[in-house]
N, CA, C and O of each residue as an XYZ file, in Angstrom:
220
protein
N      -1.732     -5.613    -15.767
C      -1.424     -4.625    -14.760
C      -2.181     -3.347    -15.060
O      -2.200     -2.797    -16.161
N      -2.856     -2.898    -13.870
C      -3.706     -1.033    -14.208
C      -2.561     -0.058    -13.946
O      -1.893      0.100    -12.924
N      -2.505      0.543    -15.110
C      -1.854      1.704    -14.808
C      -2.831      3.246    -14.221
O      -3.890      3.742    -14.605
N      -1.790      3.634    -13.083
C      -2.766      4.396    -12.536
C      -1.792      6.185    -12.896
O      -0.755      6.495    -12.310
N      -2.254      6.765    -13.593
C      -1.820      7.702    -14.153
C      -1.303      9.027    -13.733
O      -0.622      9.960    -14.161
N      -2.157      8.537    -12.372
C      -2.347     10.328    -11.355
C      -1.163     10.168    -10.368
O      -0.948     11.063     -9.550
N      -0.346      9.001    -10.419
C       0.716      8.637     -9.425
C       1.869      8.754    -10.303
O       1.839      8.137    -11.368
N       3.307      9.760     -9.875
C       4.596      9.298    -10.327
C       5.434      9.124     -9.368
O       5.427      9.565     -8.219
N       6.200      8.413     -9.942
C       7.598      8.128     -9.208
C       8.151      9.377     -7.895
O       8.704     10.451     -8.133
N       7.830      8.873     -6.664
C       8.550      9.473     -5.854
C       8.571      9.004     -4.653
O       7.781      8.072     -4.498
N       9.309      9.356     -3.534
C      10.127      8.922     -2.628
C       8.701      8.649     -1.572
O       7.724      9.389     -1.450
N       9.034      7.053     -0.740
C       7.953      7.307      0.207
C       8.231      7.822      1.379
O       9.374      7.749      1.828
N       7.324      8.363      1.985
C       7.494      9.092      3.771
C       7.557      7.974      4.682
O       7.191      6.800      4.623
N       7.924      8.437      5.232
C       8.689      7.714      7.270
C       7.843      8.113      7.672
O       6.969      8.662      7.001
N       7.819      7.954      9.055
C       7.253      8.148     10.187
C       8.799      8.487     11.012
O       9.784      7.965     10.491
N       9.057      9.445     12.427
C       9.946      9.318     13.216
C       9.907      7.774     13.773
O      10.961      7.272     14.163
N       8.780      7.086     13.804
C       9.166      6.073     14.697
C       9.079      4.535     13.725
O       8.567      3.463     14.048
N       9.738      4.892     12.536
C      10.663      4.328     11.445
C       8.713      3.661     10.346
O       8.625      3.838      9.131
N       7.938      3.223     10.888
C       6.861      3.201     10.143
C       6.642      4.145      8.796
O       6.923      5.336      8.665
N       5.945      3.071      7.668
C       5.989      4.103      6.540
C       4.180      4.646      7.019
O       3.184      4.271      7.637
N       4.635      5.577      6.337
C       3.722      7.221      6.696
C       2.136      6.454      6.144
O       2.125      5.816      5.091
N       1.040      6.592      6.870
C       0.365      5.792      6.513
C      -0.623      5.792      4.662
O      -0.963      4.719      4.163
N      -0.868      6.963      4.054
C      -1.195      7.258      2.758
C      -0.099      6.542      2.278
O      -0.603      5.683      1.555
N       1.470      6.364      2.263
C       1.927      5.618      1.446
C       1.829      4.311      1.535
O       1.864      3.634      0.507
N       1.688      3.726      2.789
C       1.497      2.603      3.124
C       0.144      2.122      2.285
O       0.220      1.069      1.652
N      -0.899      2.763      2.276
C      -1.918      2.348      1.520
C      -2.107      2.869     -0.327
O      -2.972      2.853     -1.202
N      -1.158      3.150     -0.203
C      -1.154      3.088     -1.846
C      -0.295      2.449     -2.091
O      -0.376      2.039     -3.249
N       0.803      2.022     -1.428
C       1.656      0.576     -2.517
C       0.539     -0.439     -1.676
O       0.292     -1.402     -2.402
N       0.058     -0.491     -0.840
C      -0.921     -1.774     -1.219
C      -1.747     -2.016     -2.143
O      -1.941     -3.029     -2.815
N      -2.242     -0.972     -2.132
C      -3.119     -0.928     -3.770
C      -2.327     -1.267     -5.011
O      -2.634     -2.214     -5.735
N      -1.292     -0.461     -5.240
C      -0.282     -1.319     -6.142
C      -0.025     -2.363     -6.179
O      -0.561     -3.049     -7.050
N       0.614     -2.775     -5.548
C       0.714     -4.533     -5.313
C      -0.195     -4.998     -5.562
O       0.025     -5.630     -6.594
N      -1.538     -5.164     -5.167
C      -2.764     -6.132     -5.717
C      -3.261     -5.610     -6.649
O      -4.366     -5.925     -7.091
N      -2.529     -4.720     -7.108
C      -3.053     -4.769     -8.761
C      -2.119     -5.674     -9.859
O      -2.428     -6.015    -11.000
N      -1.175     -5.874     -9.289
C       0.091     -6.595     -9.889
C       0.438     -7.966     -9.009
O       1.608     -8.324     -9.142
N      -0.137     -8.548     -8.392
C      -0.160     -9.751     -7.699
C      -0.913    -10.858     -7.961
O      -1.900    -10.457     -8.578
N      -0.970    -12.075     -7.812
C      -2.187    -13.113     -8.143
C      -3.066    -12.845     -7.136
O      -2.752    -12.059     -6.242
N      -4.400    -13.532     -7.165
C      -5.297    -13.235     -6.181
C      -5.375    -13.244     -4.889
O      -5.950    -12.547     -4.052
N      -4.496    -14.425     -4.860
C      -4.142    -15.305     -3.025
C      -3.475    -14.140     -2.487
O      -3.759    -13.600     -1.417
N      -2.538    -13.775     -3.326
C      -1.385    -12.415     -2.675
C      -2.378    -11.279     -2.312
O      -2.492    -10.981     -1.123
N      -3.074    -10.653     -3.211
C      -3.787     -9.654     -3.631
C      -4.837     -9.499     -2.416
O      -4.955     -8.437     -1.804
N      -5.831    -11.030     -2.029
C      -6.421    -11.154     -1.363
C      -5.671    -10.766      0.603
O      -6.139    -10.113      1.536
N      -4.503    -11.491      0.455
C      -3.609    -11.277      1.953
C      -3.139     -9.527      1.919
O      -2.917     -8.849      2.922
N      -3.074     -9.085      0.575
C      -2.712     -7.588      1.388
C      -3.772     -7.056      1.247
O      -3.645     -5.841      1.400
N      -5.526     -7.571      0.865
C      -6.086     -6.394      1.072
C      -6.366     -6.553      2.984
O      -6.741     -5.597      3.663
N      -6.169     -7.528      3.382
C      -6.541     -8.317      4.950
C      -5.627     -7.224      5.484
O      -5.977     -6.222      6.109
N      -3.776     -7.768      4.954
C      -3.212     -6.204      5.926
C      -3.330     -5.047      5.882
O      -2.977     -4.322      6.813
N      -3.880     -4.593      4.734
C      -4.043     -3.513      4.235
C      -5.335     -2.421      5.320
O      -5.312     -1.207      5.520
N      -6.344     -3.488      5.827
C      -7.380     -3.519      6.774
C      -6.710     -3.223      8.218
O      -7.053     -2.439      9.103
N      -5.525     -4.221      8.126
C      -5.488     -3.990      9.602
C      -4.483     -3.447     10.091
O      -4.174     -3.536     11.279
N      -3.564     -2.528      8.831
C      -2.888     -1.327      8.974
C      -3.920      0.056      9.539
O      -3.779      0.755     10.542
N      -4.637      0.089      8.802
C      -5.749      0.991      9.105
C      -6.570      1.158     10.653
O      -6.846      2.025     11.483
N      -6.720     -0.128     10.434
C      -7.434      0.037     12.133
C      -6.278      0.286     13.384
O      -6.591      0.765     14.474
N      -5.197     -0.038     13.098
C      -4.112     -0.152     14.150
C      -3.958      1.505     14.302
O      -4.220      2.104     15.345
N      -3.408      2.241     12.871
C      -3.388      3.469     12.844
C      -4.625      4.341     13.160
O      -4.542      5.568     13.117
């Protein structure tokens, strides 16, 4: 697992229309595929893509 040093523990943001806030949304994806097998790792970098384009 990478520990990423510049990140601590804290609460993630909403959106009013219940969606998580999109910077958090893309940093626990990054988390997760750093701590996932590849197959996993590989499927959230795909949503991870198409969180982005939607937003």
């Amino acid at each position: 697992m990478k520990k990423n040093s510049t990140h601590s523990s804290r609460s993630l943001k909403w959106e009013s229309n219940g969606e998580l806030a999109q910077k958090d949304l893309s940093e626990l994806i990054e988390r997760l595929k750093n701590v996932e097998s590849e197959d996993n790792s590989s499927e959230l970098s795909r949503l991870g893509t198409k969180s982005n384009i939607i937003n």
